[in-house]
Short mmCIF file of C-alpha atoms and ligand atoms in Angstrom, two decimals:
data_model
loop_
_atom_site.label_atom_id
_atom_site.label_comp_id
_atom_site.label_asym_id
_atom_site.label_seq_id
_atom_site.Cartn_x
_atom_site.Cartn_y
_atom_site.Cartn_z
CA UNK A 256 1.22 0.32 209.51
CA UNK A 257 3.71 0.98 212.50
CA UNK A 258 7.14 2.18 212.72
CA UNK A 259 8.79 -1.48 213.47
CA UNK A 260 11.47 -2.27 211.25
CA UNK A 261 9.67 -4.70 210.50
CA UNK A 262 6.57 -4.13 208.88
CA UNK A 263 8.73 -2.56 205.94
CA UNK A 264 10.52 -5.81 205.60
CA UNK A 265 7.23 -8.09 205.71
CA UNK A 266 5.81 -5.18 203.20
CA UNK A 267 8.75 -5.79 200.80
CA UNK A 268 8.58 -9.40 200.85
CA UNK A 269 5.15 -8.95 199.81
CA UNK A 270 5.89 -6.66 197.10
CA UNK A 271 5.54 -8.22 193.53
CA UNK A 272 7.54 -5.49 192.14
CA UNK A 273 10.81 -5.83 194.40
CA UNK A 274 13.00 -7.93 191.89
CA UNK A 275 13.22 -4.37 190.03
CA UNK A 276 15.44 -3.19 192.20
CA UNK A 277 18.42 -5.17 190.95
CA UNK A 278 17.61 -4.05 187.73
CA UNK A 279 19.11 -0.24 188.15
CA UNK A 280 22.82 1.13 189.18
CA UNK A 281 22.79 2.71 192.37
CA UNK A 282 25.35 5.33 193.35
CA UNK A 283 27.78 4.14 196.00
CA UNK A 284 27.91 4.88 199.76
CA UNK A 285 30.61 3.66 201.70
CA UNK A 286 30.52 0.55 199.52
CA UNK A 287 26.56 0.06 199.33
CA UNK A 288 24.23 1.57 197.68
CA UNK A 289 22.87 4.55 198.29
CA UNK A 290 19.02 5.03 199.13
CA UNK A 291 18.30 7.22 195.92
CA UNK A 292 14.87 9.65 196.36
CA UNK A 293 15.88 11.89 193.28
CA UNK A 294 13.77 9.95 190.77
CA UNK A 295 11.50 13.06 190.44
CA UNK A 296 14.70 14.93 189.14
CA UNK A 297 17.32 12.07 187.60
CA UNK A 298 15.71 8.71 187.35
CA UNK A 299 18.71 6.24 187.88
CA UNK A 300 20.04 4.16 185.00
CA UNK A 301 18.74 0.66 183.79
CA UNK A 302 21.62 -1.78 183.53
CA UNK A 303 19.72 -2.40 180.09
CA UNK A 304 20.93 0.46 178.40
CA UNK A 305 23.80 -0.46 178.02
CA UNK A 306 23.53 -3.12 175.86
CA UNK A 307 21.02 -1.06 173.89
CA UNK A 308 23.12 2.10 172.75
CA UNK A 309 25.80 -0.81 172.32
CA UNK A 310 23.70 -2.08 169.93
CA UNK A 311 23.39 0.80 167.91
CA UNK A 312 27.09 1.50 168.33
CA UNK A 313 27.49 -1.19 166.35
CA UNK A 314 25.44 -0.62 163.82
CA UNK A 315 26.98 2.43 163.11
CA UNK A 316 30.71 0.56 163.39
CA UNK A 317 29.80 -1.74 160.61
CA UNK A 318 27.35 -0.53 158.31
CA UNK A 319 27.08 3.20 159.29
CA UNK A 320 25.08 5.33 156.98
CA UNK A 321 23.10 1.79 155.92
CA UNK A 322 22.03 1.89 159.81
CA UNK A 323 19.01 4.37 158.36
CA UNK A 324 17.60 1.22 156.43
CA UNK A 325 19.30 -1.71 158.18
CA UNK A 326 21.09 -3.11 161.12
CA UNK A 327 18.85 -4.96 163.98
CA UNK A 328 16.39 -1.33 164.56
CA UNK A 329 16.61 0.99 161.68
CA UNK A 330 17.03 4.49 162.32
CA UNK A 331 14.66 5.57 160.03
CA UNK A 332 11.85 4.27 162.46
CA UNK A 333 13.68 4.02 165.63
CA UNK A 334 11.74 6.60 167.68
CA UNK A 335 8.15 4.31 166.52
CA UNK A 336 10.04 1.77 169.19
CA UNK A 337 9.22 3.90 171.89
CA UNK A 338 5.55 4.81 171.26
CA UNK A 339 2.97 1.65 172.52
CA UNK A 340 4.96 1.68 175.88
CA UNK A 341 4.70 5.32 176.53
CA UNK A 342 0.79 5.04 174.73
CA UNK A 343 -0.43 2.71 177.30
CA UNK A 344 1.59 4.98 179.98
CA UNK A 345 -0.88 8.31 179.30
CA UNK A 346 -3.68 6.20 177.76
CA UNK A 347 -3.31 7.31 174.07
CA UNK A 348 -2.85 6.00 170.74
CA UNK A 349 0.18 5.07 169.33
CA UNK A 350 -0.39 7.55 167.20
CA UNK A 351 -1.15 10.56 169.15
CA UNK A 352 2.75 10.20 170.95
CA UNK A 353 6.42 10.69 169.58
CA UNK A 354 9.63 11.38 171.43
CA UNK A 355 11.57 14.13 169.57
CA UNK A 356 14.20 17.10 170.90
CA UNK A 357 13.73 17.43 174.82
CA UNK A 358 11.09 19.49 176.72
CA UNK A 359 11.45 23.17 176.87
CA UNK A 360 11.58 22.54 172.95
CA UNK A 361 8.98 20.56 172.26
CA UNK A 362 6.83 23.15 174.64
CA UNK A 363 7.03 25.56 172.39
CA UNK A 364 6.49 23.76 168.74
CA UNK A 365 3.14 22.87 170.87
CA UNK A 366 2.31 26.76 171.56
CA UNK A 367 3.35 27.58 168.31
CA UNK A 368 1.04 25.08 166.83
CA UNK A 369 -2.14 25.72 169.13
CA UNK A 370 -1.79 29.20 170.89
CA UNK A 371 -3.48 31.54 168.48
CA UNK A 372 -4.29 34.72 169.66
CA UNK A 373 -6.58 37.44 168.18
CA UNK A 374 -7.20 40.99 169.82
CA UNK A 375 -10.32 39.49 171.93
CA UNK A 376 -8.61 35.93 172.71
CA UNK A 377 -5.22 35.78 173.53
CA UNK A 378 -4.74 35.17 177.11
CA UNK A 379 -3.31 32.21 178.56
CA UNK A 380 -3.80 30.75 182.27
CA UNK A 381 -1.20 28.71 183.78
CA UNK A 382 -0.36 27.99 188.00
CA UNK A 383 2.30 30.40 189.61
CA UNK A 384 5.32 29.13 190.27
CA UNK A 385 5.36 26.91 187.77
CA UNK A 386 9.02 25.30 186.84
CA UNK A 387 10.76 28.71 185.47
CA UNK A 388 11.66 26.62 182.05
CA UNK A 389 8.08 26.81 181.58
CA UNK A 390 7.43 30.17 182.71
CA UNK A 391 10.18 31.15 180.62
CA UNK A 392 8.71 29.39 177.78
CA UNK A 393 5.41 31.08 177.76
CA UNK A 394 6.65 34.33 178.55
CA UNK A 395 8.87 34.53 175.23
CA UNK A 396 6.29 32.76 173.30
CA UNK A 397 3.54 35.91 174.04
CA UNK A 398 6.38 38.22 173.28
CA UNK A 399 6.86 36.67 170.19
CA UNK A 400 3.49 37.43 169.29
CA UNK A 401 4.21 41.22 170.00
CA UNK A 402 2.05 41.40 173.51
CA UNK A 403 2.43 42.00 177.17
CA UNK A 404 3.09 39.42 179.21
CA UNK A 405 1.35 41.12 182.03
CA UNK A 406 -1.61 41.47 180.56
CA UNK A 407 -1.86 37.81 178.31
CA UNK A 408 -0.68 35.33 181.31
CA UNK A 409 -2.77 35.02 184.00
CA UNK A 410 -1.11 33.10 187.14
CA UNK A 411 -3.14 31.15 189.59
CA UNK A 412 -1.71 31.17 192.87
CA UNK A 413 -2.90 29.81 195.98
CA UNK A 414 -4.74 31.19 198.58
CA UNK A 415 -3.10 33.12 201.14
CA UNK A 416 -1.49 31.16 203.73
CA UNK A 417 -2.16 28.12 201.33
CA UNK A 418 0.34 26.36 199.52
CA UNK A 419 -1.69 24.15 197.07
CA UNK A 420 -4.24 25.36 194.39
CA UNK A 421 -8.30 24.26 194.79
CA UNK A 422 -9.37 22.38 191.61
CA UNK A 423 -12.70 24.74 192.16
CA UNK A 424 -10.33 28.00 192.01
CA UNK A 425 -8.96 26.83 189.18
CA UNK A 426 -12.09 26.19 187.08
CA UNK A 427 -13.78 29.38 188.29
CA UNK A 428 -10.45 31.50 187.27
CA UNK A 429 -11.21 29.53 183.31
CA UNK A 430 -14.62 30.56 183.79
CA UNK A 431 -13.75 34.18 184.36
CA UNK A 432 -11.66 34.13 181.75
CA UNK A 433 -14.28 33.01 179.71
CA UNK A 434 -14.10 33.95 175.77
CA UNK A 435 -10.86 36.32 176.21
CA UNK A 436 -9.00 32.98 177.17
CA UNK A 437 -7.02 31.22 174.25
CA UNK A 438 -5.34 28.43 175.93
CA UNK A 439 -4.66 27.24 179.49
CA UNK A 440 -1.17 25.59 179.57
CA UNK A 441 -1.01 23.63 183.21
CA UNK A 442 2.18 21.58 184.74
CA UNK A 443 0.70 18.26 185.91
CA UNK A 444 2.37 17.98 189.08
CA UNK A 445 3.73 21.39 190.45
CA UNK A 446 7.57 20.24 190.75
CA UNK A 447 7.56 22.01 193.94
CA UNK A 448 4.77 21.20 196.09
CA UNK A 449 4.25 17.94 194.03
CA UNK A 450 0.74 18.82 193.48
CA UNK A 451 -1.15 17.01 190.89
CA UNK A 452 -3.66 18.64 189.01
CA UNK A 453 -7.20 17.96 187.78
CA UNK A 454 -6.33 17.65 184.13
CA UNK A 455 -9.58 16.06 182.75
CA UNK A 456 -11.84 18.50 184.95
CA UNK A 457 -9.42 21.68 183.67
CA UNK A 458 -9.66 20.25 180.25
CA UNK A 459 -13.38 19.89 179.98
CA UNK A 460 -13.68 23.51 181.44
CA UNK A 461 -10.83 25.08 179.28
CA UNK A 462 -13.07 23.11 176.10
CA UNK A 463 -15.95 24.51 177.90
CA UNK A 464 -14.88 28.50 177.41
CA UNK A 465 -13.13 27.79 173.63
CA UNK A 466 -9.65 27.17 174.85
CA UNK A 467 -7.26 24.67 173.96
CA UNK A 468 -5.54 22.65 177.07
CA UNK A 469 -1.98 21.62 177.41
CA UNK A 470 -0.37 20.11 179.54
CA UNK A 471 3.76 19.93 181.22
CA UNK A 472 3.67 16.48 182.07
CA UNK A 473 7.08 16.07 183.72
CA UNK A 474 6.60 14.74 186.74
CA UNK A 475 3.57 12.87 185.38
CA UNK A 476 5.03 10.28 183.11
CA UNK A 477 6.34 6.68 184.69
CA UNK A 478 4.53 8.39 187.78
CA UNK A 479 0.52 8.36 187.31
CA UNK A 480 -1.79 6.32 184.80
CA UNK A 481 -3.31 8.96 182.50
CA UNK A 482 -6.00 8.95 179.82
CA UNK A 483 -5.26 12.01 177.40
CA UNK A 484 -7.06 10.72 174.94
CA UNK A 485 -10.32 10.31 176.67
CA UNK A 486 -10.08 13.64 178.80
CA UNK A 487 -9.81 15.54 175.23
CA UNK A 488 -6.27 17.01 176.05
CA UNK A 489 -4.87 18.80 173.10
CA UNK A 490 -1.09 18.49 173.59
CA UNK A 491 1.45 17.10 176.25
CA UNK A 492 4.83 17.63 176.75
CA UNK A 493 7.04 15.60 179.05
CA UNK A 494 10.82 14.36 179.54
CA UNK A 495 12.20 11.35 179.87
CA UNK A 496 14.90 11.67 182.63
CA UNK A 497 12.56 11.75 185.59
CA UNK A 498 10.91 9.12 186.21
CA UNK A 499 11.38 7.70 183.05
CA UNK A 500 14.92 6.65 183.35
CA UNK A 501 16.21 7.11 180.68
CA UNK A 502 19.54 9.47 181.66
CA UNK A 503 20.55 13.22 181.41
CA UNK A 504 19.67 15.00 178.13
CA UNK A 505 17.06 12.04 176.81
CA UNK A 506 14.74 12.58 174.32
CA UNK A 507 11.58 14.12 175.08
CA UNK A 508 7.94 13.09 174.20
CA UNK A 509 4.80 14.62 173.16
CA UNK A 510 0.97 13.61 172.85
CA UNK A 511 -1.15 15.32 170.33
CA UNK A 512 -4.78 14.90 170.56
CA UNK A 513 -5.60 12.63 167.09
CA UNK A 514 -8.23 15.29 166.72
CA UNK A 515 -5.51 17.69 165.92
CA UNK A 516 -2.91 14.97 164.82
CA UNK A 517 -4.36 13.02 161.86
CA UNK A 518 -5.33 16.52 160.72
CA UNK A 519 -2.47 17.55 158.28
CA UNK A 520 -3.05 21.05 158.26
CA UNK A 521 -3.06 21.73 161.84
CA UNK A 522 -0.39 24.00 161.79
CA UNK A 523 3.14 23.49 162.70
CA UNK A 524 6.58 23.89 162.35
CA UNK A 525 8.23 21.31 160.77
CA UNK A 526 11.22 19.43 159.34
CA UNK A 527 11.78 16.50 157.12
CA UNK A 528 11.66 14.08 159.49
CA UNK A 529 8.29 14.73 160.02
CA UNK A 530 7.59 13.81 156.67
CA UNK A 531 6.29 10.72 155.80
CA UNK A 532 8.83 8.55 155.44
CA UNK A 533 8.65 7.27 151.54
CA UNK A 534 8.76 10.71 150.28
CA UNK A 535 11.71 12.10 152.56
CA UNK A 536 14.53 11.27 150.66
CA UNK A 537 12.79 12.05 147.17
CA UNK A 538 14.24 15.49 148.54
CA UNK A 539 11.35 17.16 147.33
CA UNK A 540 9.63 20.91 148.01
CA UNK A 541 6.68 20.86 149.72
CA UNK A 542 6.34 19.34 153.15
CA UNK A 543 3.58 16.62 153.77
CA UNK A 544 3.38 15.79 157.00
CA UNK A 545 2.74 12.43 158.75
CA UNK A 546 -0.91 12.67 159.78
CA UNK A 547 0.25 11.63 163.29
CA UNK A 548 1.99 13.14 166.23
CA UNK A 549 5.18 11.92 164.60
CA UNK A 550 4.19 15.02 161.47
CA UNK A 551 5.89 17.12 164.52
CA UNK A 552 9.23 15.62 164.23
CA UNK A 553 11.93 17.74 162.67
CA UNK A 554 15.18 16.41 162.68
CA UNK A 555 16.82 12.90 162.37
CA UNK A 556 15.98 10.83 165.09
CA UNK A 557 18.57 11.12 168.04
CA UNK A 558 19.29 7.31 167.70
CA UNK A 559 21.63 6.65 170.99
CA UNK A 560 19.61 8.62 173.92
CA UNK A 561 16.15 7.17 172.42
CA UNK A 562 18.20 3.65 172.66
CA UNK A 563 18.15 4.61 176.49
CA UNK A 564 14.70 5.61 176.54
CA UNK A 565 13.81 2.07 174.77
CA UNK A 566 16.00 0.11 177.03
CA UNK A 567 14.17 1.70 180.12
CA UNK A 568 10.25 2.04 178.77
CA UNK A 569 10.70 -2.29 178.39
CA UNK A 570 10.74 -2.70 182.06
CA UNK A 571 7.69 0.18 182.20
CA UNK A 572 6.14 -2.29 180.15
CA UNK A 573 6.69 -5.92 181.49
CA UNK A 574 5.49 -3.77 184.80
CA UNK A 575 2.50 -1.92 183.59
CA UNK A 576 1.84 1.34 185.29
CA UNK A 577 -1.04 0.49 186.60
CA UNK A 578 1.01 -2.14 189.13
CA UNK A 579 3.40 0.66 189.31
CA UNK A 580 0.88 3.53 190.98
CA UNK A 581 -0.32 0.61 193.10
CA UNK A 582 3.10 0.11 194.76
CA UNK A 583 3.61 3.73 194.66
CA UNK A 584 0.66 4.55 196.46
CA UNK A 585 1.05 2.27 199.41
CA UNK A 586 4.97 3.62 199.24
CA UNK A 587 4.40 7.17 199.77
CA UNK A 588 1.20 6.59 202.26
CA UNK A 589 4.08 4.62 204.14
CA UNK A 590 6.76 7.75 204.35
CA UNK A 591 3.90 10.20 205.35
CA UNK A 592 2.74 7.59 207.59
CA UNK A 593 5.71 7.86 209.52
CA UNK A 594 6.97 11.04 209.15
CA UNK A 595 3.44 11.87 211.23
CA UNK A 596 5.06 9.74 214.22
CA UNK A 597 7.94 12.26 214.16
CA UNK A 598 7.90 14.38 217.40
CA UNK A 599 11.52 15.81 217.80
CA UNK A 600 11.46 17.82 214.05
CA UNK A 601 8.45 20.45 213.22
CA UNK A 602 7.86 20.76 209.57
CA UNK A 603 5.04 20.51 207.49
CA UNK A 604 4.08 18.29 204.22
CA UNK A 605 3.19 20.60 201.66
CA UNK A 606 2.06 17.98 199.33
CA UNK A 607 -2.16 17.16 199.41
CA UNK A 608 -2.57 14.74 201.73
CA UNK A 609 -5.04 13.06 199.08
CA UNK A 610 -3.38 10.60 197.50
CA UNK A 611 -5.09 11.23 194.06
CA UNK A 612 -3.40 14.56 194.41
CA UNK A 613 -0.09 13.33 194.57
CA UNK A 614 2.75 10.97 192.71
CA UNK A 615 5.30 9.32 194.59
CA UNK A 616 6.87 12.74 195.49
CA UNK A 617 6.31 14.12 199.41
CA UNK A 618 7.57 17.91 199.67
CA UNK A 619 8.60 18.95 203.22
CA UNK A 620 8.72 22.62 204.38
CA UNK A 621 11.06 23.12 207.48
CA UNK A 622 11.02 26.08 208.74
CA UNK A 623 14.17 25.80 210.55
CA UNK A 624 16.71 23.14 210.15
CA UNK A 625 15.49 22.22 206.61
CA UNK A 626 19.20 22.29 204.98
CA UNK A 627 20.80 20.46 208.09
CA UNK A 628 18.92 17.74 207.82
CA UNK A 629 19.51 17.86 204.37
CA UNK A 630 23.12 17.30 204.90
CA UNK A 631 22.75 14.56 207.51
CA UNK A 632 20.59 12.51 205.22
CA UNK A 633 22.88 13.09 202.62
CA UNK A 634 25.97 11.86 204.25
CA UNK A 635 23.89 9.07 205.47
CA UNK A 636 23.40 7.43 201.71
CA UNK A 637 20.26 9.35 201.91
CA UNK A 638 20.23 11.00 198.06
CA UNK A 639 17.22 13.46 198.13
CA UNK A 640 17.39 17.45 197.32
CA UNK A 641 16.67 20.44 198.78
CA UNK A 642 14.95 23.63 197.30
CA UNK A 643 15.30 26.94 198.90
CA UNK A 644 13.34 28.46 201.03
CA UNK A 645 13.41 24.78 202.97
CA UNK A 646 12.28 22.32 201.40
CA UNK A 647 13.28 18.82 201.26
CA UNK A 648 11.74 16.57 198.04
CA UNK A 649 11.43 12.62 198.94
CA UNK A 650 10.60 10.67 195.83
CA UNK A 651 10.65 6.92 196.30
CA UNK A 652 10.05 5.91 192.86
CA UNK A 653 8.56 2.34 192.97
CA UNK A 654 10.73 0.98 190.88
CA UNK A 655 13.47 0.84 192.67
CA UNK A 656 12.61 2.10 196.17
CA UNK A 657 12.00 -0.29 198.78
CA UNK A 658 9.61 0.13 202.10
CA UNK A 659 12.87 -0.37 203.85
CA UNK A 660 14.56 2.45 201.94
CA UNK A 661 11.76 4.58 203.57
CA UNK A 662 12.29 3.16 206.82
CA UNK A 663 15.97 4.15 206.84
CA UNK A 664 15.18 7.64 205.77
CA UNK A 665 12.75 7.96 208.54
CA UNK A 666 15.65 6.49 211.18
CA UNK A 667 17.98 8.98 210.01
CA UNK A 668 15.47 11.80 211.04
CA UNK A 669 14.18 9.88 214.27
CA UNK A 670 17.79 9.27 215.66
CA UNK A 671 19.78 12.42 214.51
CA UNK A 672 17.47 15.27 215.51
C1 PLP B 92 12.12 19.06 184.62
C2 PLP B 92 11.20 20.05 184.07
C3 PLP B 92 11.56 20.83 182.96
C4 PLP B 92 12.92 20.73 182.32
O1 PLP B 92 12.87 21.03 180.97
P1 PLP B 92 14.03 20.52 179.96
O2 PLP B 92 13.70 21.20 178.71
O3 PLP B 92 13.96 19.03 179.92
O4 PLP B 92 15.33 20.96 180.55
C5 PLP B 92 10.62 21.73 182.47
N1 PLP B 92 9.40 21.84 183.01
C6 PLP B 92 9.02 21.10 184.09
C7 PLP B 92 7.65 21.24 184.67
C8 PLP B 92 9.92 20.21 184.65
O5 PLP B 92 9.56 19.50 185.73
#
């Protein structure tokens, strides 16, 4: 690597995944697009979905209620369309994912299904300063269950002076917590520091203690190959506007280990439309769920934003997200690369240097000077965000972000400060 201009050009040529690009809508910047880093919190749109919630438009234009049985996709099964794309995505079975509701929801039908406390084991660990929705989340659900939140969550912070958590500290804090610990319920990258996390080594020791292991996988998803189904996890959670793409307010996904899943009396609540699908409309009592992840599913499928997530998981999965990490990984070594051969700014990457600890998200701490460079990059076509108390989030999804794009950002900052 050097900081020529062109090395990122030669590096895009060589990029196999560079036709993508024209694939998305970009904002606008004095008529061009705009340099978009924000994948990690709005993935842009696909000019594919479109056509695809057009499609169901339709459908509901000329045959409307027979759109639950006919037309091109039925409704009835319309969120199965989603589920081998985002299977191969976290390396599960089809039948161990559905997309339902969005994720602050579906967090809590997975707590209420697998936290179970008793008077000796009710506590739950999770990182500190997790994303508040989750925080929130799991500090109403142990109120619901009538106990203090100070004493049931334990937070794992870093060390002092340290602003990413040791896989070790982790582990040894499950340890401690030993047979008074009901569930561990981990984000999967820390939105903030964009730390990934260990999640088969914390789900092997949360196993190890007689805990059950979820996951917020949020910034995971369209990010980094998994393989819940191997590691053991017992539920996921994610959303599908990050780097999924598939617009504000999508529909949401979850994995449930088949362990749990094809087990019909794993408890839950439900709805009918987690019933299996000849018996729903017999209208009759007595709920029998599907014994898959889909047996989680309450209401009728929300047909036009899972349209969008269809429309965006079929590039996903002409891409593979295998080829996807690879181009991510060389993208985000590239921006740290040459944000180290900045002189005239001081700031410091808070993200782990190892890339195996990391997406495609770098978080920068400034400790001065953090929100005007904010605003320079952003009226440069620069689209990334700031989060107080000075940090700047660059995601160059590899989708759509080009070695150039990183370039430009890093120009901005070399030129201007
Ligand atoms: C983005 C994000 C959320 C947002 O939850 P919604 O219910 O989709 O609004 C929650 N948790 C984490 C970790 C996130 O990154």
């Amino acid at each position: 690597m050097n900081t020529h201009i062109n090395f990122a050009i030669e590096a895009d040529k060589n990029d196999p995944l560079a036709k993508y690009k024209e694939q998305f809508y970009f904002p606008q910047h004095n008529g061009k697009n705009a340099i978009y880093f924000c994948g990690n919190s709005l993935g842009l749109q696909p000019k594919k979905v479109a056509a695809s919630i057009q499609t169901e438009l339709d459908t509901w234009k000329e045959i409307a209620v027979g759109g639950y049985f006919g037309g091109k996709n039925p409704w009835l099964y319309y969120p199965d369309q989603c589920k081998p794309a985002l299977a191969k995505m976290i390396g599960s079975k089809d039948s161990e994912v559905t997309v339902m509701n969005a994720l602050t929801v579906n967090l809590h039908l997975m707590m209420l299904s697998f936290y179970k406390p008793s008077p000796s084991r009710f506590k739950i660990i999770m990182e500190a300063g997790a994303f508040p929705s989750d925080q929130y989340a799991i500090e109403t659900l142990v109120k619901h269950f009538g106990l203090n939140p100070i004493d049931t969550i334990i937070e794992i912070a870093p060390k002092e002076g340290q602003k990413i958590l040791h896989t070790e500290d982790i582990l040894n804090t499950i340890e401690n917590a030993g047979t008074s610990l009901a569930m561990v319920m981990f984000g999967g990258i820390n939105y903030y520091t964009g730390q990934f996390f260990d999640i088969e080594q914390i789900t092997r020791k949360a196993h190890a203690v007689g805990a059950i292991a979820g996951f917020d996988l949020a910034h995971v998803t369209g990010n980094i190959p998994l393989q819940l189904h191997d590691w053991k996890v017992d539920f996921a959670v994610w959303c599908s506007y990050k780097y999924l793409n598939a617009g504000p307010g999508a529909v949401g996904g979850a994995f449930i280990h088949e362990k749990h899943a094809s087990n019909i009396d794993t408890p839950r609540l439900a709805g009918w439309w987690g019933n299996e699908e000849k018996e729903r409309f017999k209208m009759e009592k007595g709920f029998i769920p599907k014994a898959s992840a889909s047996g989680w599913n309450l209401s009728t499928s929300q047909v036009f934003n899972t349209a969008a997530l269809n429309a965006s998981l079929t590039i996903f999965n002409e891409v593979g997200i295998e080829a996807l990490r690879k181009k991510s990984l060389l993208l985000t070594a590239y921006l740290e690369y040459l944000l180290s051969q900045l002189t005239n700014i001081s700031f410091e990457i808070i993200t782990p240097i190892n890339p195996s600890e990391r997406g495609a998200q770098l978080s920068l701490y400034f400790n001065k000077d953090g929100k005007a460079i904010h605003t320079k990059l952003i009226e440069s076509g620069v689209i990334v965000d700031f989060r107080e108390p000075g940090v700047i989030r660059v995601a160059p999804a590899p989708l759509y972000c080009s070695f150039e794009d990183v370039y430009r950002f890093y120009e901005i900052i070399k030129d201007n400060f």
